[in-house]
Amino acid sequence: MHFFVEVILPLSLPQTFTYRVSEAEFEFLKPGMRVAVSFGKTKFYTGLVMELHNVEPLLYEAKEIHQIIDDVPLVTEMQLKHWQWIASYYMCSIGEVYKSALPSALILESETLISPVKDSFVDKNELSDEEFLLIEALSQQSAIKISEAASIVNKRKVFPVIQQLLSKNIITLQEEMVEEYKPKLVRYIRLIPEFESSNKLEDLLQILKNAQKQKELLLSYFQLKASQKTPISVKQLTEYSGSSSAIVKALIDKEIFEEYYIQHDRVSFDDVDENKIVLSEDQYQAFQEIKNVLTEKDVCLLHGVTASGKTEVYIKLIEEFLQQEKKVLYLLPEIALTTQLVTRLTKYFGNKVAVFHSKYSNNERVEVWNQVLNKSDKAQVVIGARSALFLPFQDLGFVIIDEEHEATFKQVDPAPRYHARDAAIVLANFHGAKVLLGSATPSVETYFNTQKGKYGLVELHKRFGNAIMPEIHLVDLKDAYFRKKMTGHFSQSLIDAITEALSLGEQVILFQNRRGYSPVIECMTCGHVPQCTQCDVSLTYHKFKNQLRCHYCGFTIAKPTRCHACSSIDLTSKGFGTEQIELELNNLFPNKNIKRMDQDTTRGKYAFEKLIDSFKNREIDVLVGTQMLAKGLDFDNVSIVGILNADSMLYFPDFRAFERSYQMMTQVSGRAGRSDKKGKVIIQTYNPLHNTIQQVTNNDYQGMFKEQLYERYIYKYPPYYKLIKLTLKHKDFDKLKEGSMWLYQVLKQQFDIPVLGPEEPPVSKIRNEYIRTILIKIPQEYHLGNTKKTIQKILNSFDAISQYRSIKVVVNVDYY
Ligand code: ADP
Ligand code: ZN
Ligand code: ZN
C-alpha cells in the first residue's frame, strides 16, 4: 500500500501535485494542513494538503514531503470547497486562490526574504538549536532568503523553524513595513471650573479690564458656549473671534482657561451613546422587514438613501445573529473606510470585533486568521475589505456587504479576479448564512435580482433625523462660459455657494474626476503632446513637481521648455485635474485651508485616514478629490458639494459609464447636509439635459435603472449576458495581432454567441506591451460551466501553438 497527498502549491499552475508520505504521516495528515515540499530542481514551498489517497501519479515520480507544518488544519474543508468554486468560476488555478487567500506569512517560499525584528529582545536560552543558528546568521546580515536559511539549518526543518521565529516576533518577512496610526488629538478649551457659572462673567471682565483682546476672546467664548452644546476647540474659538492662539495662551497662563485634548470621534459620539441606539420608526420597520425577508430568501438588498442610517440597521441585525452564537462578516469596499466603522462598531460590540485588511502587518493578519479559526470571542464580527472573505469561518451566520455597487469589490490583478460580493454570496450559501447587501445606489445587476425575486428588497426613503436630501443645482457650463461667469473652472454660482458656506464655518467638498481628463502639455505651434515612451498615453502634467508623468507605468520626465517635435517654446497646459483645482481654490480663497485627496496625496500608509481625520476635525475647509470622496464617509459639517465637470465621467467608453456616473454623483452629493444643516450640491456640466444628470438631480434611481436595463438588453450586456474578457499582451505588435485574430476566429467558429474583437483598447500599449481584447458574451440560457470549459480548451490549444505561446492571456470573468 502506498500513501499519497494532493498538494496545492502557491503557483499559477492549473493542477495540484501528488507527494508521497509515510503511513504514519498519512494517518496524521488532514486536508487543510500545510506541508513543506520541493518543487522543480531547487525550489521549495509551503503547500497545502487538499486530499489524501493511494493513487500513484502516472506521469511523474512522486517526491516525498519534507515536513508537516501544522498540527491541526489551518484551512477548513469549507474553504477548500469555496476555493474550488472560485478557481472554476473565475477560470484560474487553485494555487492562485491559495496564494491570495492566506496571509503571506503563512505561505513561505524558498525566495522569501526574512530579516530580524529590530530591538527585539531574544532570550537565547529559549531558542532551539536550529533557531539559535538562524538568529546567529541573521545577526551578521540584514536579510537572508529562506533558501539560504535552508543551508544553515536542516532543509526539512527550515519552514517550521521560521514559523516559530515569526510567531515569537523575532524575525519578520522583509516586504512588510509596519506603521501605526493613531487618530490625532484635538485641542479644546474650557473655563476652569471656578469660573464656569455665568454670573462670574463680571468678575472675569474685571480681571481683564486692561487686556482688550483677551476680553474680546472671552466674550466670543461665551457667545459660542451659548449657541452650542458640544466642546469648543481652540481652532474654532480663534476663528470665531478672529484672534490668535497667543491670546488663548495668555488666558491659559492666567488660569482662566484650561486646555484639554480629545480624539475627535469621541466628541461626535458624545451625544449619541451607541449602546443606546434607538432605531427611528423607518429604520425599525426596515429592520423587521429584512428579518422577514431573510426567513424566505438568502439574500436581501437594503436600498437606503445616503445618510438614512443603514449602519444602525446593520448593527441591530448583527446583534441578533450574535445572540444565536453565529459569526458575522462585514465587507467594505475600501480599507480606508474601516477606521470610521471600526470605531462605531467597537463602541457597540466592544472587543468582539476583529479587523482584517491588507495594510495590517503579517503578524496581525495571522492573529486574526487564528482567532477566526479557533472561534475566538474576539472575532465574532469581522470587518474587512474583500480579502476578509478568505478567513476560516465556522458558524458563519450573516454577511453584510456595504456599498455593494462599488467596483473595487472586483479584484483586477492578479488572479483570482473574483468579485467579493458574488464570492461572499456563494460562501454564505455554503454556510447556510444570510446576506444583506446595502447601498444608496445599487448596481443594476443586484437591483435586477430583486426585481426577479431572487433577492429580497427593503427600502429606506428618508434620511435619519432632521436631515433632508440635499438640493441639487445644475450649472450649464456652455452658458456660463458664454456669459463670462467663470473664474478658471469655477462658475459664479459655485463660488458664491462656497463663500457663503465658509463664512458660516461650514465645510465644502469638491469633486473632480481626473479619469480620462488629465492636464497635458500641448505645443501651440505644432499641436504635439508628449507621450509616454512605453505606453500609449499622453503624459500628465504635475505642476508641483514640474514633471510630466505616466499614470500607467510611472515614467517621468522634467517638464520640457521646448516642444520635442518642433522646438517651439510656445507650450500650454490643457485639461484639468485636482491639482489645478486646488491651485485655483487657493487663489479664490487665500485664507482657507484647502486640501486635496487623490492617488498622489494618499500614497503613504494612512495618508487617507489622516486627511479624513483632519477634515472631520474641521481643520480643513475645502477638500478637493477624485472618486475616493464618493465612498460612504460621514461628515456632519459639509453643506456644499461641488462637481466641477460631470461630463468626463459620462463619456468614458464603458457600458457601465452612465450607471457609474449616476452612482458617483449621487454618492458624492450624499456627503452634503448629513446633519441638521441643509446641504446643497452644484453640478457643473455641458449637458444639463442629459438623462443621467436629470436622474441624479431628481434622485430618480428607478429611472436610471429602467433606462440602463433597457440598454443592457438591447446591446447584450449584464445582467442579460455574462461577460468574459480576454486580454492578450505581447511586445511584438504583429505577433499579437496575428495571435489574437487566431483566437478570435476559433472562438467565433466554436460558439454561436457574440464574440467581439480583437479590439485595441483605448490605452493599447502599457510598459511596451501591446494589448488586444476579446469579449465573449454568454446569454443566460447557455450553460455557463460548459461554455467556460470550451473556452479553456481553446485557450489550451492556443498555448500549444509554439509561435503564440509567449502571448500572455488574462481571463476576466464578469469583468467590471
Ligand atoms: P448611511 O450609511 O445610510 O449613509 P449612516 O449609517 O452613516 O448612514 O448614518 C448617518 C448619520 O446618522 C450617522 O452620523 C449616524 O450616526 C446617524 N444615525 C443614523 N441612525 C441613527 C439612530 N438610530 N440613532 C442615532 N444616530 C443615528
Ligand atoms: Zn511643436
Ligand atoms: Zn507609461
CSV table of N, CA and C in Angstrom, one decimal, residues 477-559:
chain,number,residue,atom,x,y,z
A,477,LEU,N,-22.4,74.8,-18.2
A,477,LEU,CA,-21.1,75.4,-18.4
A,477,LEU,C,-21.0,76.2,-19.7
A,478,LYS,N,-21.7,75.7,-20.7
A,478,LYS,CA,-21.7,76.4,-22.0
A,478,LYS,C,-22.2,77.9,-21.8
A,479,ASP,N,-23.3,77.9,-21.2
A,479,ASP,CA,-23.9,79.2,-20.9
A,479,ASP,C,-23.0,80.1,-20.0
A,480,ALA,N,-22.5,79.5,-19.0
A,480,ALA,CA,-21.6,80.2,-18.0
A,480,ALA,C,-20.4,80.8,-18.7
A,481,TYR,N,-19.8,80.0,-19.6
A,481,TYR,CA,-18.6,80.5,-20.3
A,481,TYR,C,-19.0,81.6,-21.2
A,482,PHE,N,-20.1,81.4,-21.9
A,482,PHE,CA,-20.6,82.4,-22.8
A,482,PHE,C,-20.8,83.8,-22.2
A,483,ARG,N,-21.4,83.7,-21.0
A,483,ARG,CA,-21.7,84.9,-20.2
A,483,ARG,C,-20.5,85.4,-19.4
A,484,LYS,N,-19.4,84.7,-19.6
A,484,LYS,CA,-18.2,85.1,-18.8
A,484,LYS,C,-18.4,85.0,-17.3
A,485,LYS,N,-19.2,84.1,-16.9
A,485,LYS,CA,-19.4,83.9,-15.5
A,485,LYS,C,-18.6,82.8,-14.9
A,486,MET,N,-17.4,82.7,-15.4
A,486,MET,CA,-16.5,81.6,-14.9
A,486,MET,C,-15.2,82.3,-14.5
A,487,THR,N,-14.7,81.8,-13.3
A,487,THR,CA,-13.3,82.1,-12.9
A,487,THR,C,-12.5,80.8,-12.9
A,488,GLY,N,-11.6,80.7,-13.9
A,488,GLY,CA,-11.0,79.4,-14.0
A,488,GLY,C,-12.0,78.3,-14.3
A,489,HIS,N,-12.1,77.3,-13.5
A,489,HIS,CA,-13.1,76.3,-13.7
A,489,HIS,C,-14.3,76.4,-12.8
A,490,PHE,N,-14.4,77.6,-12.1
A,490,PHE,CA,-15.5,77.8,-11.2
A,490,PHE,C,-16.5,78.7,-11.7
A,491,SER,N,-17.8,78.3,-11.7
A,491,SER,CA,-18.9,79.1,-12.0
A,491,SER,C,-19.1,80.1,-10.9
A,492,GLN,N,-19.8,81.2,-11.2
A,492,GLN,CA,-20.1,82.2,-10.2
A,492,GLN,C,-21.0,81.5,-9.1
A,493,SER,N,-21.9,80.7,-9.5
A,493,SER,CA,-22.8,80.1,-8.5
A,493,SER,C,-22.1,79.3,-7.6
A,494,LEU,N,-21.1,78.5,-8.1
A,494,LEU,CA,-20.3,77.7,-7.2
A,494,LEU,C,-19.5,78.5,-6.2
A,495,ILE,N,-18.9,79.6,-6.8
A,495,ILE,CA,-18.0,80.4,-5.9
A,495,ILE,C,-18.9,81.0,-4.8
A,496,ASP,N,-20.1,81.5,-5.2
A,496,ASP,CA,-21.0,82.1,-4.2
A,496,ASP,C,-21.4,81.1,-3.1
A,497,ALA,N,-21.7,79.9,-3.5
A,497,ALA,CA,-22.1,78.9,-2.6
A,497,ALA,C,-21.0,78.6,-1.6
A,498,ILE,N,-19.8,78.4,-2.2
A,498,ILE,CA,-18.6,78.1,-1.3
A,498,ILE,C,-18.4,79.3,-0.3
A,499,THR,N,-18.4,80.5,-0.8
A,499,THR,CA,-18.1,81.7,0.0
A,499,THR,C,-19.1,81.7,1.2
A,500,GLU,N,-20.4,81.5,0.9
A,500,GLU,CA,-21.4,81.5,1.9
A,500,GLU,C,-21.1,80.4,3.0
A,501,ALA,N,-20.9,79.2,2.5
A,501,ALA,CA,-20.7,78.1,3.4
A,501,ALA,C,-19.5,78.4,4.3
A,502,LEU,N,-18.4,78.8,3.7
A,502,LEU,CA,-17.2,79.1,4.5
A,502,LEU,C,-17.4,80.2,5.6
A,503,SER,N,-18.2,81.2,5.2
A,503,SER,CA,-18.4,82.3,6.1
A,503,SER,C,-19.2,81.8,7.3
A,504,LEU,N,-20.0,80.7,7.2
A,504,LEU,CA,-20.7,80.2,8.3
A,504,LEU,C,-20.0,79.1,9.0
A,505,GLY,N,-18.7,78.9,8.7
A,505,GLY,CA,-17.9,77.9,9.3
A,505,GLY,C,-18.2,76.5,8.9
A,506,GLU,N,-18.9,76.3,7.7
A,506,GLU,CA,-19.2,75.0,7.2
A,506,GLU,C,-18.1,74.6,6.2
A,507,GLN,N,-18.2,73.3,5.9
A,507,GLN,CA,-17.1,72.8,5.0
A,507,GLN,C,-17.6,72.4,3.7
A,508,VAL,N,-16.7,72.3,2.7
A,508,VAL,CA,-17.0,72.1,1.3
A,508,VAL,C,-16.2,70.9,0.8
A,509,ILE,N,-16.9,70.1,-0.1
A,509,ILE,CA,-16.3,69.0,-0.8
A,509,ILE,C,-16.4,69.3,-2.3
A,510,LEU,N,-15.3,69.2,-3.0
A,510,LEU,CA,-15.3,69.4,-4.4
A,510,LEU,C,-14.8,68.2,-5.1
A,511,PHE,N,-15.5,67.8,-6.1
A,511,PHE,CA,-15.2,66.5,-6.8
A,511,PHE,C,-14.7,66.8,-8.2
A,512,GLN,N,-13.6,66.2,-8.6
A,512,GLN,CA,-13.1,66.3,-9.9
A,512,GLN,C,-12.6,65.0,-10.4
A,513,ASN,N,-13.3,64.3,-11.2
A,513,ASN,CA,-12.9,63.0,-11.7
A,513,ASN,C,-11.8,63.2,-12.7
A,514,ARG,N,-10.6,62.8,-12.4
A,514,ARG,CA,-9.5,63.1,-13.3
A,514,ARG,C,-9.4,62.1,-14.5
A,515,ARG,N,-10.1,60.9,-14.3
A,515,ARG,CA,-10.0,59.9,-15.2
A,515,ARG,C,-10.3,60.4,-16.6
A,516,GLY,N,-9.4,60.1,-17.6
A,516,GLY,CA,-9.7,60.5,-19.0
A,516,GLY,C,-9.7,62.0,-19.2
A,517,TYR,N,-9.3,62.8,-18.2
A,517,TYR,CA,-9.4,64.2,-18.5
A,517,TYR,C,-8.3,64.9,-17.7
A,518,SER,N,-7.1,64.5,-17.9
A,518,SER,CA,-5.9,64.9,-17.2
A,518,SER,C,-5.2,66.1,-17.9
A,519,PRO,N,-4.5,66.9,-17.1
A,519,PRO,CA,-3.8,68.0,-17.8
A,519,PRO,C,-2.7,67.5,-18.6
A,520,VAL,N,-2.5,68.0,-19.8
A,520,VAL,CA,-1.4,67.7,-20.6
A,520,VAL,C,-0.7,69.0,-21.1
A,521,ILE,N,0.5,68.8,-21.6
A,521,ILE,CA,1.2,70.0,-22.2
A,521,ILE,C,1.1,69.8,-23.7
A,522,GLU,N,0.6,70.9,-24.3
A,522,GLU,CA,0.4,70.9,-25.8
A,522,GLU,C,1.2,72.0,-26.4
A,523,CYS,N,1.8,71.7,-27.6
A,523,CYS,CA,2.6,72.7,-28.3
A,523,CYS,C,1.6,73.5,-29.1
A,524,MET,N,1.6,74.8,-28.9
A,524,MET,CA,0.7,75.7,-29.7
A,524,MET,C,1.1,75.9,-31.1
A,525,THR,N,2.4,75.5,-31.4
A,525,THR,CA,2.8,75.7,-32.8
A,525,THR,C,2.5,74.4,-33.7
A,526,CYS,N,2.8,73.2,-33.1
A,526,CYS,CA,2.6,72.1,-34.0
A,526,CYS,C,1.5,71.1,-33.4
A,527,GLY,N,1.0,71.4,-32.2
A,527,GLY,CA,0.0,70.5,-31.6
A,527,GLY,C,0.5,69.2,-31.0
A,528,HIS,N,1.9,69.1,-30.9
A,528,HIS,CA,2.4,67.9,-30.3
A,528,HIS,C,2.1,67.8,-28.8
A,529,VAL,N,1.8,66.6,-28.3
A,529,VAL,CA,1.5,66.4,-26.9
A,529,VAL,C,2.5,65.3,-26.5
A,530,PRO,N,3.4,65.5,-25.5
A,530,PRO,CA,4.3,64.5,-25.1
A,530,PRO,C,3.7,63.2,-24.6
A,531,GLN,N,4.2,62.1,-25.2
A,531,GLN,CA,3.6,60.8,-24.9
A,531,GLN,C,4.6,60.0,-24.0
A,532,CYS,N,4.0,59.0,-23.3
A,532,CYS,CA,4.9,58.0,-22.6
A,532,CYS,C,5.6,57.2,-23.6
A,533,THR,N,6.9,56.9,-23.3
A,533,THR,CA,7.7,56.2,-24.3
A,533,THR,C,7.3,54.7,-24.3
A,534,GLN,N,6.7,54.2,-23.2
A,534,GLN,CA,6.4,52.8,-23.0
A,534,GLN,C,4.9,52.5,-23.1
A,535,CYS,N,4.1,53.5,-23.0
A,535,CYS,CA,2.6,53.3,-23.0
A,535,CYS,C,2.0,54.2,-24.1
A,536,ASP,N,0.8,53.8,-24.5
A,536,ASP,CA,0.0,54.6,-25.5
A,536,ASP,C,-0.8,55.6,-24.8
A,537,VAL,N,-0.2,56.5,-24.0
A,537,VAL,CA,-1.0,57.6,-23.4
A,537,VAL,C,-0.2,58.9,-23.3
A,538,SER,N,-0.9,60.0,-23.2
A,538,SER,CA,-0.2,61.3,-23.0
A,538,SER,C,0.3,61.4,-21.6
A,539,LEU,N,1.4,62.1,-21.4
A,539,LEU,CA,1.9,62.3,-20.1
A,539,LEU,C,1.1,63.4,-19.4
A,540,THR,N,0.9,63.2,-18.1
A,540,THR,CA,0.1,64.1,-17.3
A,540,THR,C,1.0,65.1,-16.6
A,541,TYR,N,0.6,66.4,-16.6
A,541,TYR,CA,1.4,67.4,-16.1
A,541,TYR,C,1.2,67.6,-14.6
A,542,HIS,N,2.3,67.5,-13.8
A,542,HIS,CA,2.2,67.7,-12.4
A,542,HIS,C,2.9,68.9,-12.0
A,543,LYS,N,2.2,70.0,-11.7
A,543,LYS,CA,2.7,71.3,-11.6
A,543,LYS,C,3.7,71.3,-10.4
A,544,PHE,N,3.3,70.8,-9.3
A,544,PHE,CA,4.1,70.9,-8.0
A,544,PHE,C,5.5,70.4,-8.2
A,545,LYS,N,5.6,69.2,-8.9
A,545,LYS,CA,7.0,68.7,-9.1
A,545,LYS,C,7.6,69.1,-10.4
A,546,ASN,N,6.8,69.9,-11.2
A,546,ASN,CA,7.2,70.4,-12.5
A,546,ASN,C,7.6,69.2,-13.4
A,547,GLN,N,6.8,68.2,-13.4
A,547,GLN,CA,7.1,67.0,-14.1
A,547,GLN,C,5.9,66.6,-15.1
A,548,LEU,N,6.3,65.7,-16.0
A,548,LEU,CA,5.3,65.0,-16.8
A,548,LEU,C,5.3,63.6,-16.4
A,549,ARG,N,4.2,63.0,-16.1
A,549,ARG,CA,4.2,61.6,-15.5
A,549,ARG,C,3.2,60.7,-16.2
A,550,CYS,N,3.6,59.5,-16.4
A,550,CYS,CA,2.7,58.5,-17.0
A,550,CYS,C,1.9,57.8,-15.8
A,551,HIS,N,0.6,57.8,-15.9
A,551,HIS,CA,-0.2,57.2,-14.8
A,551,HIS,C,-0.3,55.7,-14.9
A,552,TYR,N,0.2,55.2,-16.0
A,552,TYR,CA,0.2,53.7,-16.2
A,552,TYR,C,1.4,53.0,-15.7
A,553,CYS,N,2.6,53.6,-16.0
A,553,CYS,CA,3.8,52.9,-15.7
A,553,CYS,C,4.8,53.7,-14.8
A,554,GLY,N,4.4,55.0,-14.4
A,554,GLY,CA,5.2,55.8,-13.5
A,554,GLY,C,6.4,56.5,-14.2
A,555,PHE,N,6.5,56.4,-15.5
A,555,PHE,CA,7.6,57.1,-16.2
A,555,PHE,C,7.4,58.6,-16.0
A,556,THR,N,8.6,59.3,-15.8
A,556,THR,CA,8.5,60.7,-15.6
A,556,THR,C,9.6,61.4,-16.4
A,557,ILE,N,9.4,62.6,-16.8
A,557,ILE,CA,10.4,63.5,-17.3
A,557,ILE,C,10.2,64.9,-16.8
A,558,ALA,N,11.2,65.7,-16.7
A,558,ALA,CA,11.0,67.1,-16.3
A,558,ALA,C,10.2,67.8,-17.4
A,559,LYS,N,9.4,68.8,-17.0
A,559,LYS,CA,8.6,69.5,-17.9
A,559,LYS,C,9.5,70.1,-19.0
